[in-house]
CSV table of C-alpha atoms in Angstrom, one decimal:
chain,number,residue,atom,x,y,z
A,1,MET,CA,-14.7,-43.4,-24.8
A,2,LYS,CA,-17.3,-40.8,-25.6
A,3,GLU,CA,-20.0,-43.3,-24.6
A,4,SER,CA,-18.4,-44.2,-21.3
A,5,VAL,CA,-18.0,-40.5,-20.4
A,6,LYS,CA,-21.6,-39.9,-21.2
A,7,THR,CA,-22.6,-42.9,-19.1
A,8,PHE,CA,-20.4,-41.7,-16.2
A,9,LEU,CA,-21.9,-38.2,-16.3
A,10,ALA,CA,-25.5,-39.6,-16.4
A,11,GLN,CA,-24.7,-41.8,-13.4
A,12,ALA,CA,-22.8,-39.0,-11.6
A,13,ALA,CA,-25.9,-36.7,-12.0
A,14,LYS,CA,-27.8,-39.3,-9.9
A,15,SER,CA,-25.2,-39.6,-7.2
A,16,ARG,CA,-26.3,-38.0,-3.9
A,17,GLY,CA,-22.7,-38.0,-2.7
A,18,LEU,CA,-21.6,-35.8,-5.6
A,19,TRP,CA,-24.5,-33.4,-5.1
A,20,LEU,CA,-23.7,-33.2,-1.4
A,21,CYS,CA,-20.1,-32.4,-2.2
A,22,ILE,CA,-21.1,-29.8,-4.8
A,23,GLY,CA,-23.4,-28.2,-2.2
A,24,ILE,CA,-20.7,-28.0,0.5
A,25,ALA,CA,-18.2,-26.7,-2.0
A,26,ALA,CA,-20.6,-24.0,-3.3
A,27,ALA,CA,-21.5,-23.0,0.3
A,28,LEU,CA,-17.9,-22.7,1.2
A,29,LEU,CA,-17.1,-20.7,-1.8
A,30,ALA,CA,-20.0,-18.3,-1.3
A,31,LEU,CA,-19.0,-17.8,2.4
A,32,HIS,CA,-15.4,-17.2,1.3
A,33,GLU,CA,-16.5,-14.6,-1.2
A,34,LEU,CA,-18.7,-12.8,1.3
A,35,ALA,CA,-15.9,-12.8,3.9
A,36,LEU,CA,-13.5,-11.5,1.3
A,37,ALA,CA,-15.8,-8.6,0.4
A,38,TRP,CA,-16.2,-7.8,4.1
A,39,MET,CA,-12.4,-8.1,4.7
A,40,GLU,CA,-11.7,-5.6,1.9
A,41,LYS,CA,-13.7,-3.0,3.8
A,42,SER,CA,-12.7,-4.0,7.3
A,43,ARG,CA,-10.0,-2.2,9.2
A,44,ALA,CA,-9.4,-5.1,11.6
A,45,VAL,CA,-6.5,-6.2,9.3
A,46,GLU,CA,-4.4,-3.1,10.2
A,47,ALA,CA,-4.4,-3.9,13.9
A,48,PHE,CA,-3.4,-7.5,12.9
A,49,MET,CA,-0.7,-6.4,10.5
A,50,SER,CA,0.8,-4.0,13.1
A,51,GLY,CA,1.6,-7.1,15.1
A,52,SER,CA,-0.5,-6.0,18.0
A,53,PHE,CA,-3.5,-8.0,19.2
A,54,ALA,CA,-4.7,-5.3,21.6
A,55,ASN,CA,-8.2,-5.6,20.3
A,56,VAL,CA,-9.4,-9.2,20.9
A,57,PHE,CA,-12.5,-8.7,18.8
A,58,GLN,CA,-10.5,-7.6,15.7
A,59,ALA,CA,-8.0,-10.5,16.2
A,60,ALA,CA,-11.0,-12.9,16.4
A,61,GLN,CA,-12.4,-11.5,13.1
A,62,ILE,CA,-9.0,-12.0,11.4
A,63,LEU,CA,-8.6,-15.5,12.8
A,64,ALA,CA,-12.0,-16.4,11.5
A,65,PHE,CA,-11.2,-15.1,8.0
A,66,VAL,CA,-7.9,-16.9,7.9
A,67,LEU,CA,-9.5,-20.2,9.0
A,68,LEU,CA,-12.3,-19.8,6.4
A,69,ARG,CA,-9.8,-19.0,3.6
A,70,ALA,CA,-7.6,-22.0,4.6
A,71,ALA,CA,-10.6,-24.2,4.7
A,72,THR,CA,-11.7,-23.1,1.3
A,73,PHE,CA,-8.3,-23.5,-0.3
A,74,PHE,CA,-7.3,-26.7,1.4
A,75,LEU,CA,-10.5,-28.6,1.7
A,76,LEU,CA,-12.3,-27.6,-1.6
A,77,PRO,CA,-10.1,-29.7,-3.9
A,78,GLY,CA,-10.5,-32.8,-1.6
A,79,ILE,CA,-14.2,-32.3,-1.4
A,80,ILE,CA,-14.6,-32.2,-5.1
A,81,LEU,CA,-12.3,-35.2,-5.6
A,82,TYR,CA,-14.3,-37.1,-3.0
A,83,GLY,CA,-17.6,-36.2,-4.8
A,84,LEU,CA,-16.2,-37.4,-8.1
A,85,LEU,CA,-15.0,-40.7,-6.5
A,86,SER,CA,-18.3,-41.1,-4.8
A,87,ALA,CA,-20.1,-40.7,-8.1
A,88,ALA,CA,-17.8,-43.2,-9.8
A,89,LEU,CA,-18.3,-45.7,-7.0
A,90,SER,CA,-22.1,-45.4,-7.0
A,91,GLY,CA,-21.9,-46.1,-10.8
A,92,MET,CA,-19.8,-49.2,-10.2
A,93,ARG,CA,-22.2,-50.5,-7.6
A,94,LYS,CA,-25.2,-49.9,-9.9
A,95,LYS,CA,-23.4,-51.9,-12.6
A,96,GLU,CA,-22.8,-54.8,-10.2
A,97,VAL,CA,-26.4,-54.8,-9.2
A,98,ASP,CA,-27.5,-54.8,-12.8
B,1,MET,CA,-7.2,-47.0,-8.0
B,2,ALA,CA,-9.6,-49.5,-9.6
B,3,GLY,CA,-8.6,-52.1,-6.9
B,4,ILE,CA,-9.5,-49.6,-4.2
B,5,GLY,CA,-12.7,-48.8,-5.9
B,6,LEU,CA,-13.7,-52.4,-6.2
B,7,ALA,CA,-12.7,-53.0,-2.5
B,8,MET,CA,-14.9,-50.1,-1.5
B,9,THR,CA,-17.8,-51.4,-3.7
B,10,LYS,CA,-17.6,-54.8,-2.2
B,11,ALA,CA,-17.3,-53.3,1.3
B,12,GLY,CA,-20.7,-51.8,0.5
B,13,GLY,CA,-19.6,-48.3,1.7
B,14,LYS,CA,-18.5,-49.4,5.1
B,15,PRO,CA,-18.1,-46.2,7.2
B,16,LEU,CA,-14.4,-46.8,8.1
B,17,LEU,CA,-13.4,-47.3,4.5
B,18,GLN,CA,-15.4,-44.3,3.4
B,19,ILE,CA,-13.7,-42.2,6.1
B,20,ALA,CA,-10.3,-43.4,5.0
B,21,ALA,CA,-11.0,-42.6,1.4
B,22,CYS,CA,-12.4,-39.2,2.3
B,23,ALA,CA,-9.3,-38.4,4.4
B,24,ALA,CA,-6.9,-39.6,1.7
B,25,LEU,CA,-8.6,-37.5,-1.0
B,26,LEU,CA,-8.7,-34.4,1.3
B,27,LEU,CA,-5.0,-34.9,1.9
B,28,LEU,CA,-4.3,-35.4,-1.8
B,29,GLY,CA,-6.3,-32.4,-2.7
B,30,ALA,CA,-4.7,-30.2,0.0
B,31,SER,CA,-1.1,-31.3,-0.8
B,32,PHE,CA,-0.7,-29.8,-4.2
B,33,ILE,CA,-3.8,-28.2,-5.7
B,34,PRO,CA,-3.9,-25.0,-3.5
B,35,SER,CA,-0.3,-24.1,-4.2
B,36,LEU,CA,-0.7,-24.8,-7.9
B,37,TRP,CA,-3.7,-22.5,-7.9
B,38,CYS,CA,-2.1,-19.8,-5.9
B,39,SER,CA,1.1,-19.8,-8.0
B,40,ARG,CA,-0.5,-20.0,-11.4
B,41,GLU,CA,0.5,-16.5,-12.3
B,42,ALA,CA,3.9,-16.6,-10.6
B,43,GLY,CA,5.9,-17.4,-13.7
B,44,ALA,CA,4.4,-14.5,-15.6
B,45,ALA,CA,5.0,-12.2,-12.5
B,46,PHE,CA,8.6,-13.3,-12.4
B,47,GLU,CA,8.9,-12.4,-16.1
B,48,ASP,CA,7.5,-8.9,-15.4
B,49,SER,CA,4.4,-9.5,-17.4
B,50,LEU,CA,2.4,-6.3,-17.7
B,51,LYS,CA,-0.8,-8.4,-17.5
B,52,ILE,CA,0.1,-9.3,-13.9
B,53,GLN,CA,1.8,-6.0,-12.8
B,54,GLU,CA,-0.6,-3.5,-14.2
B,55,PRO,CA,-3.7,-4.5,-12.2
B,56,VAL,CA,-1.5,-4.2,-9.0
B,57,GLN,CA,-0.4,-0.7,-10.1
B,58,LYS,CA,-4.0,0.3,-10.8
B,59,GLY,CA,-5.0,-0.9,-7.3
B,60,VAL,CA,-2.3,1.4,-5.8
B,61,GLU,CA,-3.4,4.2,-8.1
B,62,GLU,CA,-6.9,3.8,-6.9
B,63,TRP,CA,-5.8,4.4,-3.3
B,64,LEU,CA,-3.8,7.4,-4.4
B,65,SER,CA,-6.6,9.0,-6.3
B,66,ARG,CA,-9.0,8.5,-3.5
B,67,GLY,CA,-6.5,10.2,-1.2
B,68,ILE,CA,-5.0,8.7,1.9
B,69,SER,CA,-4.2,10.1,5.3
B,70,ALA,CA,-3.0,8.8,8.6
B,71,LYS,CA,-6.7,8.4,9.5
B,72,ASP,CA,-7.0,5.6,7.0
B,73,TYR,CA,-4.8,3.5,9.3
B,74,ASP,CA,-5.9,1.9,12.5
B,75,THR,CA,-2.9,0.3,14.0
B,76,GLY,CA,-3.9,1.6,17.5
B,77,PHE,CA,-0.9,4.0,17.7
B,78,SER,CA,-0.7,7.4,16.0
B,79,GLN,CA,3.1,7.1,15.5
B,80,PHE,CA,2.6,3.8,13.6
B,81,ASP,CA,-0.3,5.3,11.6
B,82,GLY,CA,2.0,8.0,10.5
B,83,GLU,CA,4.8,5.6,9.6
B,84,TRP,CA,2.4,3.5,7.6
B,85,LEU,CA,1.2,6.5,5.6
B,86,PHE,CA,4.8,7.4,4.9
B,87,GLY,CA,5.6,3.7,4.0
B,88,THR,CA,2.6,3.6,1.6
B,89,TYR,CA,3.7,6.6,-0.3
B,90,PHE,CA,7.3,5.4,-0.4
B,91,MET,CA,6.6,1.9,-1.5
B,92,ALA,CA,4.0,3.1,-4.1
B,93,GLY,CA,6.5,5.6,-5.4
B,94,MET,CA,9.2,2.9,-5.8
B,95,GLY,CA,6.7,0.7,-7.6
B,96,PHE,CA,5.8,3.5,-10.1
B,97,VAL,CA,9.4,4.2,-10.9
B,98,GLN,CA,10.3,0.5,-11.2
B,99,MET,CA,7.3,-0.1,-13.5
B,100,ALA,CA,8.3,2.8,-15.7
B,101,GLU,CA,11.8,1.3,-16.0
B,102,LEU,CA,10.5,-2.2,-16.7
B,103,HIS,CA,7.9,-0.9,-19.2
B,104,PRO,CA,9.1,2.3,-20.8
B,105,GLU,CA,5.7,2.8,-22.5
B,106,LEU,CA,4.4,3.7,-19.0
B,107,LYS,CA,7.0,6.4,-18.3
B,108,ALA,CA,4.8,9.4,-19.2
B,109,ARG,CA,2.0,8.0,-17.0
B,110,ASN,CA,4.2,7.0,-14.1
B,111,ILE,CA,6.4,10.0,-13.6
B,112,PRO,CA,3.5,12.2,-12.3
B,113,LEU,CA,2.3,9.3,-10.1
B,114,ALA,CA,5.8,8.9,-8.5
B,115,GLU,CA,5.9,12.7,-8.0
B,116,ARG,CA,2.5,12.6,-6.4
B,117,CYS,CA,4.0,10.0,-3.9
B,118,ILE,CA,7.0,12.3,-3.2
B,119,GLU,CA,4.6,15.2,-2.6
B,120,GLY,CA,2.6,13.0,-0.3
B,121,ILE,CA,5.8,12.2,1.7
B,122,LEU,CA,6.6,15.9,1.8
B,123,SER,CA,3.2,16.9,3.1
B,124,LYS,CA,3.0,18.2,6.7
B,125,GLU,CA,0.7,15.4,7.6
B,126,THR,CA,3.2,12.7,6.6
B,127,ARG,CA,6.2,14.5,8.2
B,128,ALA,CA,4.3,14.7,11.5
B,129,PHE,CA,5.3,11.3,12.8
B,130,ASP,CA,9.0,12.2,12.4
B,131,LEU,CA,8.6,15.7,13.7
B,132,GLN,CA,6.8,14.3,16.8
B,133,SER,CA,9.6,11.9,17.6
B,134,TRP,CA,12.5,14.3,17.0
B,135,GLY,CA,11.0,17.6,17.9
B,136,SER,CA,12.4,19.0,14.7
B,137,ASP,CA,11.1,18.9,11.1
B,138,PRO,CA,13.2,16.6,8.9
B,139,ILE,CA,13.2,18.9,5.9
B,140,GLU,CA,13.5,22.2,7.7
B,141,SER,CA,16.4,21.0,9.8
B,142,LEU,CA,18.5,19.8,6.8
B,143,ASP,CA,21.2,22.5,7.5
B,144,SER,CA,21.7,21.4,11.1
B,145,ASP,CA,23.2,18.1,12.2
B,146,ALA,CA,21.5,18.1,15.6
B,147,SER,CA,19.1,15.4,14.5
B,148,SER,CA,19.6,12.7,11.8
B,149,HIS,CA,16.0,11.6,10.7
B,150,ILE,CA,17.6,8.7,8.8
B,151,ALA,CA,14.4,6.7,8.2
B,152,TYR,CA,12.4,9.7,6.8
B,153,LEU,CA,15.3,11.2,4.9
B,154,GLY,CA,16.9,7.9,3.8
B,155,TYR,CA,13.7,6.4,2.3
B,156,LEU,CA,12.7,9.8,0.7
B,157,ASN,CA,16.1,10.3,-0.8
B,158,LEU,CA,16.1,6.8,-2.3
B,159,LEU,CA,12.8,7.6,-4.0
B,160,LEU,CA,14.1,11.0,-5.1
B,161,GLY,CA,17.2,9.2,-6.6
B,162,MET,CA,15.0,6.7,-8.4
B,163,ASP,CA,12.8,9.5,-9.7
B,164,ARG,CA,15.9,11.4,-10.9
B,165,ARG,CA,17.2,8.3,-12.6
B,166,LEU,CA,13.9,8.1,-14.5
B,167,ASN,CA,13.6,11.8,-15.2
B,168,GLN,CA,16.8,13.8,-15.2
B,169,SER,CA,14.9,17.1,-15.3
B,170,THR,CA,12.7,16.3,-12.2
B,171,LYS,CA,11.6,19.3,-10.2
B,172,PHE,CA,12.8,17.4,-7.1
B,173,ALA,CA,16.5,17.5,-8.1
B,174,PRO,CA,17.3,20.5,-5.8
B,175,LEU,CA,15.8,18.6,-2.9
B,176,ASN,CA,17.7,15.5,-3.8
B,177,ASP,CA,20.9,17.6,-3.8
B,178,LYS,CA,20.1,19.1,-0.4
B,179,ILE,CA,19.2,15.8,1.3
B,180,SER,CA,22.2,14.0,-0.2
B,181,ALA,CA,24.5,16.7,1.1
B,182,ALA,CA,23.0,16.5,4.6
B,183,LEU,CA,23.2,12.7,4.7
B,184,ALA,CA,26.8,12.6,3.5
B,185,ARG,CA,27.8,15.2,6.0
B,186,ARG,CA,26.0,13.5,8.9
B,187,TYR,CA,27.5,10.1,8.0
B,188,GLU,CA,31.0,11.6,7.9
B,189,ARG,CA,30.4,13.0,11.3
B,190,SER,CA,29.0,9.8,12.8
B,191,PRO,CA,31.6,7.8,14.7
B,192,THR,CA,29.7,4.6,14.0
B,193,LEU,CA,28.8,5.4,10.4
B,194,LEU,CA,25.1,4.9,11.4
B,195,LEU,CA,22.4,7.5,11.8
B,196,GLU,CA,19.5,7.3,14.2
B,197,THR,CA,16.0,6.7,13.1
B,198,TYR,CA,14.5,8.3,16.2
B,199,PRO,CA,16.4,9.7,19.3
B,200,GLY,CA,18.2,6.7,20.8
B,201,GLU,CA,17.0,4.2,18.2
B,202,THR,CA,19.4,3.1,15.4
B,203,TYR,CA,18.4,0.5,12.8
B,204,PRO,CA,20.9,-0.7,10.2
B,205,VAL,CA,18.0,-1.3,7.7
B,206,ASP,CA,17.1,2.4,7.6
B,207,ASN,CA,20.7,3.2,7.0
B,208,CYS,CA,20.8,0.8,4.1
B,209,ALA,CA,18.2,3.1,2.4
B,210,GLY,CA,20.2,6.2,3.3
B,211,ILE,CA,23.5,4.9,2.0
B,212,SER,CA,22.0,3.5,-1.2
B,213,SER,CA,20.4,6.9,-1.8
B,214,LEU,CA,23.9,8.4,-2.0
B,215,LYS,CA,24.9,5.8,-4.6
B,216,LEU,CA,21.9,6.7,-6.7
B,217,PHE,CA,22.8,10.4,-6.3
B,218,ASP,CA,26.3,9.7,-7.5
B,219,VAL,CA,25.1,7.9,-10.6
B,220,ALA,CA,22.6,10.7,-11.4
B,221,THR,CA,25.0,13.6,-10.8
B,222,GLY,CA,28.5,12.3,-11.1
B,223,ALA,CA,29.2,13.1,-7.4
B,224,ASN,CA,31.6,10.8,-5.7
B,225,HIS,CA,30.8,9.2,-2.3
B,226,SER,CA,32.7,6.0,-3.1
B,227,ALA,CA,35.1,6.3,-0.1
B,228,LEU,CA,32.2,6.7,2.3
B,229,LEU,CA,30.3,3.9,0.7
B,230,ALA,CA,33.3,1.6,0.9
B,231,ARG,CA,33.8,2.4,4.6
B,232,TRP,CA,30.2,1.9,5.4
B,233,LYS,CA,30.2,-1.5,3.6
B,234,GLU,CA,33.2,-2.6,5.6
B,235,SER,CA,31.6,-1.6,8.9
B,236,CYS,CA,28.3,-3.3,7.9
B,237,GLU,CA,30.0,-6.6,7.1
B,238,LYS,CA,32.1,-6.4,10.3
B,239,ARG,CA,29.6,-5.2,12.8
B,240,TRP,CA,26.0,-5.2,11.7
B,241,ILE,CA,25.9,-8.5,9.9
B,242,ASP,CA,25.6,-11.3,12.3
B,243,LYS,CA,28.7,-13.6,12.2
B,244,ARG,CA,26.7,-16.9,12.8
B,245,THR,CA,23.8,-16.3,10.4
B,246,GLY,CA,25.0,-13.7,7.9
B,247,LEU,CA,21.8,-11.7,8.5
B,248,LEU,CA,21.4,-8.0,9.3
B,249,VAL,CA,20.9,-7.2,13.0
B,250,GLN,CA,17.7,-5.3,13.6
B,251,SER,CA,19.0,-2.6,15.8
B,252,VAL,CA,22.2,-1.4,17.3
B,253,SER,CA,23.2,0.5,20.4
B,254,PRO,CA,24.5,4.1,20.3
B,255,ASP,CA,28.1,2.8,20.1
B,256,GLY,CA,27.2,0.8,17.0
B,257,GLU,CA,27.1,-2.7,18.6
B,258,PRO,CA,24.3,-5.1,17.9
B,259,PHE,CA,21.4,-4.6,20.3
B,260,ASP,CA,18.6,-6.8,18.8
B,261,LYS,CA,18.8,-10.2,17.1
B,262,PRO,CA,19.4,-10.6,13.4
B,263,ARG,CA,16.0,-10.7,11.8
B,264,GLY,CA,14.1,-11.5,8.7
B,265,SER,CA,12.2,-8.3,8.2
B,266,GLY,CA,15.3,-6.1,8.5
B,267,SER,CA,17.5,-8.4,6.4
B,268,THR,CA,15.0,-8.8,3.5
B,269,LEU,CA,14.1,-5.1,3.3
B,270,GLY,CA,17.8,-4.2,3.8
B,271,LEU,CA,18.9,-6.3,0.9
B,272,TYR,CA,16.3,-4.7,-1.3
B,273,PHE,CA,17.7,-1.3,-0.4
B,274,LEU,CA,21.3,-2.4,-0.8
B,275,SER,CA,20.6,-3.8,-4.3
B,276,PHE,CA,20.6,-0.1,-5.5
B,277,SER,CA,24.1,0.5,-4.3
B,278,ASP,CA,25.9,-2.8,-3.7
B,279,LEU,CA,24.5,-5.9,-5.5
B,280,GLU,CA,27.3,-8.1,-4.0
B,281,LEU,CA,26.4,-7.3,-0.4
B,282,ALA,CA,22.7,-7.7,-1.2
B,283,LYS,CA,23.3,-11.1,-2.7
B,284,LYS,CA,25.2,-12.2,0.4
B,285,LEU,CA,22.3,-11.2,2.5
B,286,TYR,CA,19.8,-13.0,0.2
B,287,ALA,CA,21.9,-16.2,0.5
B,288,ALA,CA,21.8,-15.9,4.3
B,289,VAL,CA,18.1,-15.4,4.2
B,290,LYS,CA,17.7,-18.5,2.1
B,291,LYS,CA,19.9,-20.6,4.3
B,292,GLU,CA,18.7,-19.4,7.7
B,293,LEU,CA,15.1,-18.3,7.3
B,294,ALA,CA,13.5,-19.7,4.2
B,295,SER,CA,11.5,-22.8,3.9
B,296,SER,CA,8.4,-24.1,2.2
B,297,VAL,CA,5.4,-26.4,3.1
B,298,LEU,CA,3.1,-27.9,0.5
B,299,GLY,CA,4.4,-25.6,-2.2
B,300,PHE,CA,4.0,-22.4,-0.1
B,301,GLY,CA,7.1,-20.4,0.7
B,302,GLY,CA,7.7,-18.7,4.0
B,303,VAL,CA,10.5,-16.7,5.6
B,304,ARG,CA,11.1,-16.8,9.3
B,305,GLU,CA,11.4,-13.6,11.3
B,306,TYR,CA,14.0,-15.1,13.7
B,307,PRO,CA,16.6,-17.7,12.8
B,308,ARG,CA,15.9,-21.2,13.9
B,309,GLY,CA,16.8,-21.7,17.5
B,310,MET,CA,16.1,-18.0,18.3
B,311,ALA,CA,12.9,-16.8,19.9
B,312,GLY,CA,11.4,-13.4,19.6
B,313,ARG,CA,8.2,-11.4,19.7
B,314,MET,CA,6.2,-9.9,16.9
B,315,ASP,CA,6.2,-6.1,16.5
B,316,ILE,CA,5.5,-3.4,14.0
B,317,ASP,CA,8.5,-4.4,11.9
B,318,SER,CA,7.7,-8.1,11.8
B,319,GLY,CA,4.0,-7.9,11.3
B,320,PRO,CA,2.2,-11.0,12.4
B,321,ILE,CA,4.3,-14.1,13.0
B,322,ILE,CA,2.6,-17.4,12.4
B,323,PHE,CA,4.5,-20.6,13.3
B,324,GLY,CA,7.7,-18.5,13.2
B,325,TYR,CA,7.1,-17.1,9.7
B,326,GLY,CA,6.9,-13.4,9.4
B,327,PHE,CA,4.4,-11.6,7.1
B,328,SER,CA,6.9,-8.7,6.5
B,329,ALA,CA,9.9,-11.0,5.9
B,330,THR,CA,7.9,-13.2,3.5
B,331,GLY,CA,6.5,-10.2,1.5
B,332,PHE,CA,9.9,-8.4,1.2
B,333,SER,CA,11.6,-11.6,0.1
B,334,LEU,CA,9.7,-11.5,-3.1
B,335,ALA,CA,12.0,-8.7,-4.1
B,336,GLY,CA,15.1,-10.6,-3.2
B,337,ALA,CA,14.0,-13.7,-5.1
B,338,LYS,CA,13.3,-11.6,-8.1
B,339,LEU,CA,16.5,-9.6,-7.9
B,340,PHE,CA,18.7,-12.7,-7.8
B,341,GLY,CA,16.8,-14.8,-10.3
B,342,ASP,CA,15.5,-17.4,-7.8
B,343,GLU,CA,12.5,-18.3,-9.8
B,344,ALA,CA,11.6,-21.5,-8.0
B,345,TYR,CA,11.5,-19.8,-4.6
B,346,PHE,CA,9.8,-16.7,-6.0
B,347,LYS,CA,6.9,-19.0,-7.2
B,348,LYS,CA,6.5,-20.4,-3.7
B,349,LEU,CA,6.6,-17.0,-2.1
B,350,TYR,CA,4.1,-15.7,-4.7
B,351,ALA,CA,1.8,-18.6,-3.8
B,352,THR,CA,1.9,-17.5,-0.1
B,353,ALA,CA,1.4,-13.8,-1.0
B,354,TYR,CA,-1.6,-14.8,-3.1
B,355,PHE,CA,-3.1,-16.9,-0.4
B,356,ALA,CA,-2.4,-14.5,2.5
B,357,GLY,CA,-3.0,-11.3,0.6
B,358,ALA,CA,-6.4,-12.4,-0.7
B,359,PRO,CA,-6.4,-10.5,-4.0
B,360,CYS,CA,-9.6,-9.0,-5.2
B,361,ASP,CA,-9.8,-8.3,-8.9
B,362,SER,CA,-12.3,-6.0,-10.5
B,363,GLY,CA,-12.3,-4.0,-13.7
B,364,GLY,CA,-8.5,-4.6,-14.4
B,365,THR,CA,-7.6,-3.5,-10.9
B,366,ARG,CA,-6.2,-5.7,-8.2
B,367,SER,CA,-6.3,-4.9,-4.5
B,368,PHE,CA,-5.3,-7.1,-1.6
B,369,ALA,CA,-8.1,-7.6,1.0
B,370,THR,CA,-5.8,-8.3,3.9
B,371,GLY,CA,-3.1,-5.8,2.8
B,372,GLY,CA,-4.9,-2.4,2.9
B,373,PRO,CA,-3.0,0.5,1.2
B,374,LEU,CA,0.4,-0.4,2.8
B,375,GLY,CA,0.2,-4.1,1.9
B,376,GLY,CA,-0.8,-3.3,-1.6
B,377,ALA,CA,2.0,-0.8,-2.0
B,378,ILE,CA,4.6,-3.2,-0.6
B,379,LEU,CA,3.6,-6.0,-3.0
B,380,PHE,CA,3.6,-3.5,-5.8
B,381,ALA,CA,7.2,-2.5,-5.0
B,382,THR,CA,8.5,-6.0,-4.4
B,383,LEU,CA,6.8,-7.5,-7.4
B,384,THR,CA,8.3,-4.9,-9.7
B,385,ALA,CA,11.8,-5.1,-8.3
B,386,LYS,CA,14.1,-5.3,-11.2
B,387,GLY,CA,16.2,-8.4,-11.4
B,388,GLY,CA,19.0,-9.7,-13.7
B,389,SER,CA,19.5,-7.9,-17.0
B,390,ALA,CA,16.6,-5.5,-16.4
B,391,ARG,CA,18.6,-3.8,-13.7
């Protein structure tokens, strides 16, 4: 068991798919954290919460934040799962070739 | 899974198969992981864990110590900015008292904080929005019945009653006596048993706060408004609770007849207020909210602003409405779910509040990025609403 985990990790480290997924996930997370820090200081949210969209620019900022947060929360798990599967598959392919 | 893997291996990473696998995994990941993550603290929050509630309190304390004013709000309307300042102090004050009741070790710390909120509500700046609408000051005009000021006075008196329940020797007892006397007198003189929020505008939800404040006053002082409360309840059930949905109508005409639709924001906030005077009526409202407005998608709970089949616009009461689900109705429902022991739905609502509120934690303090001071104070009050045996 221990051995196969080690082998998997060694093969996963060589998987371009996994690294790509990790890169995308990290970029998404970093962008989300930046947006969160900006949103904490922004006053755009008050116009949004009041139910009025009088200021289109503020509404657009809120919409962008909501989309980014939704993307982070809903896509991130799938991206990581896909990266792991991709690593596992590349390992299986390598075994078959060997 | 191994079979799929082998098929993909043999397919040699054919693009179509890769796309299908990618889509399946994205869907799988999106369908349960986000809600599990967002509701991971919900069980502890439902059980009133100090570990969850204290950082939220500290976030509200931070706003208070920094000092807030109407200028801190940017709704685009000075009237709403004033209402939000008032609402922030009110909800924060309710939260501080509820926290002290849930965690008695915090009593000494929270009484001054609740009193600070009351002082904030009593400040000239906060009173300005009500004065502007009525042309008379809500406190200075207590001896006259020419204007009713039910939102300002009802909410304030509810907080004063809570403060008095926590601290019998509160310095605000004389003010609680005076406002309660004025409200009782005004209700007795009102042919509809409803008082106006602003001239020509009557909202049952604001009256729920006013009438519940009289019950708290009775409990604290031994006064007896039970006959008035019973008549009010009868009227409420007969006239202001919608027959079809069982929800509270949002506004009524001067003769006490429904003027607006039954709505989520009014019903969910109204049941929270009524829980201080009439748990049975509050429970009926919660049951109607669950039946007519509540649903959940992918583990996230949401409460509609308008019942299914009814259309309506978003406004200052509803907050933003997305796919029919209202921000205010969903946030206020946390209190209802907690009050009536609905743990399963509380967890779903908590997941939504976590996702939409975007909490930011730092140094044991939690603030909500999309909530601002008012959103933080509302979540503080609803998350500390006392349910079951704690009540």
